[in-house]
Tab-separated table of C-alpha atoms in Angstrom:
chain	number	residue	atom	x	y	z
A	175	UNK	CA	0.032	0.007	0.090
A	176	UNK	CA	1.346	3.558	-0.693
A	177	UNK	CA	1.858	5.871	1.846
A	178	UNK	CA	0.129	9.193	2.030
A	179	UNK	CA	2.481	11.956	1.368
A	180	UNK	CA	2.663	14.804	3.706
A	181	UNK	CA	0.525	17.431	1.957
A	182	UNK	CA	-2.269	14.166	1.728
A	183	UNK	CA	-1.828	13.638	5.587
A	184	UNK	CA	-2.331	17.233	6.671
A	185	UNK	CA	-4.258	19.075	3.928
A	186	UNK	CA	-7.690	19.088	5.564
A	187	UNK	CA	-6.510	19.949	8.936
A	188	UNK	CA	-4.589	22.826	7.212
A	189	UNK	CA	-7.458	23.703	4.944
A	190	UNK	CA	-9.584	24.016	8.289
A	191	UNK	CA	-7.083	25.707	10.307
A	192	UNK	CA	-6.957	28.402	7.244
A	193	UNK	CA	-10.645	28.523	7.027
A	194	UNK	CA	-10.623	29.286	10.668
A	195	UNK	CA	-7.865	32.183	10.454
A	196	UNK	CA	-9.513	33.918	7.740
A	197	UNK	CA	-12.727	33.545	9.537
A	198	UNK	CA	-11.394	35.202	12.945
A	199	UNK	CA	-9.192	37.893	11.407
A	200	UNK	CA	-12.585	38.709	9.299
A	201	UNK	CA	-14.385	38.584	12.290
A	202	UNK	CA	-11.952	40.772	14.368
A	203	UNK	CA	-11.659	43.206	11.269
A	204	UNK	CA	-15.123	43.738	11.183
A	205	UNK	CA	-15.675	44.559	14.799
A	206	UNK	CA	-12.805	47.220	14.406
A	207	UNK	CA	-14.571	49.028	11.414
A	208	UNK	CA	-17.890	48.710	13.218
A	209	UNK	CA	-16.411	50.632	16.659
A	210	UNK	CA	-14.446	52.985	14.188
A	211	UNK	CA	-17.785	54.069	12.558
A	212	UNK	CA	-19.431	54.462	15.910
A	213	UNK	CA	-16.431	56.266	17.295
A	214	UNK	CA	-16.637	58.678	14.166
A	215	UNK	CA	-20.603	58.673	14.650
A	216	UNK	CA	-20.036	59.842	18.099
A	217	UNK	CA	-17.911	63.021	17.195
A	218	UNK	CA	-19.994	63.629	14.412
A	219	UNK	CA	-23.320	64.157	16.782
A	220	UNK	CA	-20.698	65.701	19.455
A	221	UNK	CA	-19.820	68.083	16.704
A	222	UNK	CA	-23.166	68.502	15.248
A	223	UNK	CA	-24.182	69.686	19.090
A	224	UNK	CA	-21.712	72.222	19.690
A	225	UNK	CA	-22.434	73.455	16.209
A	226	UNK	CA	-26.154	74.046	17.393
A	227	UNK	CA	-24.779	75.438	21.026
A	228	UNK	CA	-22.670	77.757	18.986
A	229	UNK	CA	-25.642	78.755	16.583
A	230	UNK	CA	-28.242	79.054	19.704
A	231	UNK	CA	-25.865	81.735	21.825
A	232	UNK	CA	-24.640	83.452	18.781
A	233	UNK	CA	-28.651	83.956	17.692
A	234	UNK	CA	-29.118	84.979	21.748
A	235	UNK	CA	-26.228	87.240	21.747
A	236	UNK	CA	-27.966	89.174	18.337
A	237	UNK	CA	-31.098	89.377	20.164
A	238	UNK	CA	-28.775	91.158	22.939
A	239	UNK	CA	-27.249	92.968	20.653
A	240	UNK	CA	-30.757	94.162	19.145
A	241	UNK	CA	-32.126	94.617	22.005
A	242	UNK	CA	-29.417	97.220	23.201
A	243	UNK	CA	-29.097	99.213	19.853
A	244	UNK	CA	-32.660	99.534	20.344
A	245	UNK	CA	-32.645	100.819	23.666
A	246	UNK	CA	-29.785	102.919	23.080
A	247	UNK	CA	-31.426	104.314	20.302
A	248	UNK	CA	-34.454	105.284	22.661
A	249	UNK	CA	-31.706	106.373	25.930
A	250	UNK	CA	-30.482	108.696	22.646
A	251	UNK	CA	-33.582	109.951	21.591
A	252	UNK	CA	-34.874	110.784	25.303
A	253	UNK	CA	-31.446	112.424	26.304
A	254	UNK	CA	-31.975	114.802	22.984
A	255	UNK	CA	-35.691	115.430	24.120
A	256	UNK	CA	-34.497	116.353	27.544
A	257	UNK	CA	-31.566	118.462	26.282
A	258	UNK	CA	-34.028	120.166	23.794
A	259	UNK	CA	-36.542	120.892	26.550
A	260	UNK	CA	-33.847	122.194	28.655
A	261	UNK	CA	-32.687	124.464	26.141
A	262	UNK	CA	-36.156	125.932	25.657
A	263	UNK	CA	-36.245	125.725	29.407
A	264	UNK	CA	-33.626	128.242	29.392
A	265	UNK	CA	-34.511	130.097	26.450
A	266	UNK	CA	-37.671	131.048	28.792
A	267	UNK	CA	-36.029	131.843	31.348
A	268	UNK	CA	-33.361	134.160	29.479
A	269	UNK	CA	-36.405	135.567	28.066
A	270	UNK	CA	-38.103	136.230	31.848
A	271	UNK	CA	-34.715	137.353	33.271
A	272	UNK	CA	-34.443	139.638	30.401
A	273	UNK	CA	-38.260	140.970	30.710
A	274	UNK	CA	-37.319	141.538	34.692
A	275	UNK	CA	-34.259	143.462	33.610
A	276	UNK	CA	-36.250	145.892	31.297
A	277	UNK	CA	-38.992	146.152	33.359
A	278	UNK	CA	-36.253	147.116	36.473
A	279	UNK	CA	-35.015	149.464	34.001
A	280	UNK	CA	-38.079	151.090	33.532
A	281	UNK	CA	-39.076	151.506	36.959
A	282	UNK	CA	-35.406	152.992	37.500
A	283	UNK	CA	-36.396	155.456	34.523
A	284	UNK	CA	-39.631	156.145	35.638
A	285	UNK	CA	-38.602	156.821	39.372
A	286	UNK	CA	-35.439	158.933	37.315
A	287	UNK	CA	-38.211	160.997	35.779
A	288	UNK	CA	-40.515	161.227	39.273
A	289	UNK	CA	-37.501	162.651	40.798
B	285	UNK	CA	-27.688	15.460	34.446
B	286	UNK	CA	-29.871	18.643	34.115
B	287	UNK	CA	-28.385	21.339	31.518
B	288	UNK	CA	-28.799	24.159	34.083
B	289	UNK	CA	-27.010	21.777	36.928
B	290	UNK	CA	-23.686	22.757	34.860
B	291	UNK	CA	-23.959	26.129	35.392
B	292	UNK	CA	-24.585	26.042	39.212
B	293	UNK	CA	-22.282	23.553	39.604
B	294	UNK	CA	-19.380	25.537	38.077
B	295	UNK	CA	-20.292	28.294	40.588
B	296	UNK	CA	-19.817	26.456	43.997
B	297	UNK	CA	-18.867	22.955	43.848
B	298	UNK	CA	-16.185	23.102	40.969
B	299	UNK	CA	-15.810	26.901	40.877
B	300	UNK	CA	-12.543	27.726	38.374
B	301	UNK	CA	-10.817	29.661	41.113
B	302	UNK	CA	-11.593	28.518	44.519
B	303	UNK	CA	-11.869	24.623	43.890
B	304	UNK	CA	-10.069	24.234	40.748
B	305	UNK	CA	-7.249	26.863	41.368
B	306	UNK	CA	-7.245	27.788	38.055
B	307	UNK	CA	-6.641	31.245	36.492
B	308	UNK	CA	-4.855	32.744	40.404
B	309	UNK	CA	-2.754	34.679	38.282
B	310	UNK	CA	-5.265	37.501	36.979
B	311	UNK	CA	-7.384	36.717	40.191
B	312	UNK	CA	-4.560	38.022	42.373
B	313	UNK	CA	-2.964	40.483	39.961
B	314	UNK	CA	-6.313	42.684	38.951
B	315	UNK	CA	-8.430	42.512	42.152
B	316	UNK	CA	-6.895	45.750	43.563
B	317	UNK	CA	-10.010	47.627	42.413
B	318	UNK	CA	-13.321	46.077	42.477
B	319	UNK	CA	-14.198	47.684	38.631
B	320	UNK	CA	-10.743	45.984	37.256
B	321	UNK	CA	-11.950	42.382	38.446
B	322	UNK	CA	-15.186	43.373	37.124
B	323	UNK	CA	-14.159	44.011	33.688
B	324	UNK	CA	-11.686	41.207	33.489
B	325	UNK	CA	-14.710	39.216	34.980
B	326	UNK	CA	-17.216	40.274	32.350
B	327	UNK	CA	-14.412	40.036	29.716
B	328	UNK	CA	-13.335	35.872	30.300
B	329	UNK	CA	-17.099	35.455	30.852
B	330	UNK	CA	-17.821	36.758	27.302
B	331	UNK	CA	-14.973	34.840	25.638
B	332	UNK	CA	-15.999	31.670	27.271
B	333	UNK	CA	-19.363	31.634	26.249
B	334	UNK	CA	-18.884	33.045	22.641
B	335	UNK	CA	-15.828	30.574	21.895
B	336	UNK	CA	-17.744	27.410	23.492
B	337	UNK	CA	-20.793	28.088	20.950
B	338	UNK	CA	-18.766	27.961	17.795
B	339	UNK	CA	-16.527	25.055	19.224
B	340	UNK	CA	-19.597	22.711	20.200
B	341	UNK	CA	-21.154	23.696	16.691
B	342	UNK	CA	-18.423	22.524	14.638
B	343	UNK	CA	-17.057	19.836	16.745
B	344	UNK	CA	-18.064	16.836	14.095
B	345	UNK	CA	-16.459	19.327	11.179
B	346	UNK	CA	-13.109	19.645	12.897
B	347	UNK	CA	-10.588	16.803	12.099
B	348	UNK	CA	-9.204	15.866	15.575
B	349	UNK	CA	-5.442	17.071	14.205
B	350	UNK	CA	-6.922	20.624	13.690
B	351	UNK	CA	-8.597	20.792	17.279
B	352	UNK	CA	-6.416	22.617	19.379
B	353	UNK	CA	-5.440	25.344	16.770
B	354	UNK	CA	-8.814	26.154	15.405
B	355	UNK	CA	-10.248	26.663	19.100
B	356	UNK	CA	-7.014	28.636	19.770
B	357	UNK	CA	-7.912	31.010	16.746
B	358	UNK	CA	-11.510	30.947	17.914
B	359	UNK	CA	-10.505	32.056	21.478
B	360	UNK	CA	-8.065	34.543	20.547
B	361	UNK	CA	-10.791	35.850	18.143
B	362	UNK	CA	-12.911	36.477	20.580
B	363	UNK	CA	-10.380	37.832	23.097
B	364	UNK	CA	-9.546	40.609	21.115
B	365	UNK	CA	-12.590	41.637	19.866
B	366	UNK	CA	-13.461	41.734	23.669
B	367	UNK	CA	-10.399	44.079	24.037
B	368	UNK	CA	-11.299	46.307	21.072
B	369	UNK	CA	-14.524	46.692	22.478
B	370	UNK	CA	-13.364	47.442	25.938
B	371	UNK	CA	-11.204	49.722	24.836
B	372	UNK	CA	-13.789	52.085	23.150
B	373	UNK	CA	-16.092	51.769	25.824
B	374	UNK	CA	-14.068	51.954	29.413
B	375	UNK	CA	-10.365	53.055	28.164
B	376	UNK	CA	-9.580	54.003	31.450
B	377	UNK	CA	-10.515	50.368	33.491
B	378	UNK	CA	-9.421	48.379	30.390
B	379	UNK	CA	-5.542	50.655	30.987
B	380	UNK	CA	-5.525	49.431	34.465
B	381	UNK	CA	-6.115	45.912	33.873
B	382	UNK	CA	-3.738	46.310	31.155
B	383	UNK	CA	-2.277	43.097	29.736
B	384	UNK	CA	-4.734	40.729	31.752
B	385	UNK	CA	-7.164	41.385	28.580
B	386	UNK	CA	-4.968	39.794	26.180
B	387	UNK	CA	-3.840	36.980	28.249
B	388	UNK	CA	-7.515	35.885	28.636
B	389	UNK	CA	-6.736	34.191	25.216
B	390	UNK	CA	-4.528	31.708	27.559
B	391	UNK	CA	-6.292	31.444	30.584
B	392	UNK	CA	-6.617	27.843	31.460
B	393	UNK	CA	-10.269	28.184	32.949
B	394	UNK	CA	-11.135	29.063	29.078
B	395	UNK	CA	-8.875	26.661	27.401
B	396	UNK	CA	-10.275	23.758	29.879
B	397	UNK	CA	-13.522	24.721	29.263
B	398	UNK	CA	-13.254	25.175	25.196
B	399	UNK	CA	-10.771	22.635	24.268
B	400	UNK	CA	-11.649	19.816	27.173
B	401	UNK	CA	-15.576	20.245	27.520
B	402	UNK	CA	-16.845	21.651	24.338
B	403	UNK	CA	-15.260	19.015	21.870
B	404	UNK	CA	-17.052	16.503	23.903
B	405	UNK	CA	-20.212	17.823	24.760
B	406	UNK	CA	-23.260	18.811	23.281
B	407	UNK	CA	-24.548	22.279	22.695
B	408	UNK	CA	-26.564	22.860	25.674
B	409	UNK	CA	-24.182	21.136	28.253
B	410	UNK	CA	-21.355	23.081	26.951
B	411	UNK	CA	-23.063	26.596	26.831
B	412	UNK	CA	-24.433	25.978	30.632
B	413	UNK	CA	-20.821	24.779	31.734
B	414	UNK	CA	-19.196	28.090	29.535
B	415	UNK	CA	-22.208	30.767	31.127
B	416	UNK	CA	-21.259	28.542	35.007
B	417	UNK	CA	-17.338	28.689	34.441
B	418	UNK	CA	-17.200	32.844	33.458
B	419	UNK	CA	-19.752	33.633	36.320
B	420	UNK	CA	-17.942	31.474	38.922
B	421	UNK	CA	-14.804	33.229	37.738
B	422	UNK	CA	-16.552	37.081	37.935
B	423	UNK	CA	-18.035	36.204	41.093
B	424	UNK	CA	-14.454	35.314	42.932
B	425	UNK	CA	-13.152	38.524	40.976
B	426	UNK	CA	-15.593	40.769	41.992
B	427	UNK	CA	-15.827	39.364	45.833
B	428	UNK	CA	-12.014	39.791	45.851
B	429	UNK	CA	-11.985	43.114	44.351
B	430	UNK	CA	-14.604	44.646	46.662
B	431	UNK	CA	-12.931	43.204	49.747
B	432	UNK	CA	-9.485	44.189	48.622
B	433	UNK	CA	-10.563	47.797	47.292
B	434	UNK	CA	-12.577	48.473	50.110
B	435	UNK	CA	-10.201	47.462	53.056
B	436	UNK	CA	-6.789	48.679	51.232
B	437	UNK	CA	-8.085	51.520	50.022
B	438	UNK	CA	-11.244	52.481	51.836
B	439	UNK	CA	-12.867	52.973	48.360
B	440	UNK	CA	-15.375	50.912	46.571
B	441	UNK	CA	-15.754	51.319	42.692
B	442	UNK	CA	-13.724	54.670	42.982
B	443	UNK	CA	-16.043	56.414	45.466
B	444	UNK	CA	-14.999	56.372	49.143
B	445	UNK	CA	-16.297	54.951	51.820
B	446	UNK	CA	-14.863	56.664	54.982
B	447	UNK	CA	-14.025	60.238	55.757
B	448	UNK	CA	-10.944	61.084	54.978
B	449	UNK	CA	-8.252	58.706	53.619
B	450	UNK	CA	-8.936	56.519	56.358
B	451	UNK	CA	-7.636	52.214	55.485
B	452	UNK	CA	-8.899	49.411	57.513
B	453	UNK	CA	-6.521	47.223	56.462
B	454	UNK	CA	-3.647	48.571	53.711
B	455	UNK	CA	-2.187	45.016	53.192
B	456	UNK	CA	-4.892	43.577	51.654
B	457	UNK	CA	-4.130	45.778	48.161
B	458	UNK	CA	-0.508	43.909	48.201
B	459	UNK	CA	-0.233	40.658	46.331
B	460	UNK	CA	0.040	38.854	50.119
B	461	UNK	CA	-2.967	40.229	50.733
B	462	UNK	CA	-4.849	39.077	47.613
B	463	UNK	CA	-3.305	35.427	48.360
B	464	UNK	CA	-4.529	35.599	51.784
B	465	UNK	CA	-7.753	36.518	50.733
B	466	UNK	CA	-8.156	34.097	48.198
B	467	UNK	CA	-6.943	31.291	50.658
B	468	UNK	CA	-10.002	32.189	53.238
B	469	UNK	CA	-12.348	32.426	50.095
B	470	UNK	CA	-11.395	29.162	48.898
B	471	UNK	CA	-12.223	27.686	52.585
B	472	UNK	CA	-15.182	28.818	53.128
B	473	UNK	CA	-15.667	27.607	49.740
B	474	UNK	CA	-14.798	23.995	51.265
B	475	UNK	CA	-16.959	24.162	54.513
B	476	UNK	CA	-19.836	25.120	52.295
B	477	UNK	CA	-19.338	22.554	50.028
B	478	UNK	CA	-18.632	20.106	52.726
B	479	UNK	CA	-22.071	20.922	54.898
B	480	UNK	CA	-24.100	20.708	51.812
B	481	UNK	CA	-22.683	17.535	50.956
B	482	UNK	CA	-23.365	16.062	54.718
B	483	UNK	CA	-26.961	17.465	54.498
B	484	UNK	CA	-27.567	15.742	51.094
B	485	UNK	CA	-26.059	12.539	52.538
B	486	UNK	CA	-28.311	12.543	55.481
B	487	UNK	CA	-31.101	13.491	53.461
B	488	UNK	CA	-30.634	10.082	51.611
B	489	UNK	CA	-29.941	8.162	53.889
B	490	UNK	CA	-33.727	9.392	55.489
B	491	UNK	CA	-35.262	8.387	52.951
B	492	UNK	CA	-33.525	5.057	52.190
B	493	UNK	CA	-34.774	4.597	56.238
B	494	UNK	CA	-38.214	5.844	55.349
B	495	UNK	CA	-38.511	3.307	52.347
B	496	UNK	CA	-37.426	0.363	54.292
B	497	UNK	CA	-39.944	1.596	57.271
B	498	UNK	CA	-42.673	1.835	54.414
B	499	UNK	CA	-41.868	-1.648	52.655
């Protein structure tokens, strides 16, 4: 009877081992890719969340800016009105003073005429 | 034997660490903190369970000469998968456990369970055996981790138990403390096993006497 060669003896075993090796490598590689994808998704989600927060914050800042600018416009307007009113008051006061001075001068002239 | 008995047997009467004295190295080296023990125990349990399944399902396909190599490849693949998952989910604790996670692949508990039990038994007993062995190992690791961390560092899972930096027994965190605790647990387990065996013996004797009286 012819003796089996080394290849014939161990061919099936080797093939099985190689199959297991390839499948295991595939499982490990697949898991690695899956975990990588999950980590990437996590990063993307985190980025989106951060972007949302930044957008919300900048919107709030914009609203604040609008609010402050409107308020400052109002304040400027009120200050101008107040200034005008004060100017008017000053003018009236000046007028009153002039009138009083004129009256005083008239009285003095009258007194002098009487004398 | 009922299939679920393989599970309960491996937790108490044939516990891999306390009775079979297998996997002592990681049990003593890693259980300085409870979280490390929990992680390594979970890793071993998962590798055991996942490797047992293909090993028992394909026991008729794999030729006798390729059994050892195939089982080693299966165990190594699942260990690599578990290691990658642990690194991405719990990086800090995995860093603490370090080399002992890849070393699950050469843990004698795993090899004995997959190469010794799974190749000679049907699917269900193999799965129960894998689950029981893994759970037994996990329970011992958690118990040792809790005792050593709380006694030696005054913390449990990182949270401090006592006010200030008080510790009850700093010796517990060191390696001799680990061996001492392991021997205590083994003695306690042996005592419990002996008691339960005695009880079972007494019960069977009583049953026989009752049968004799009734006959």
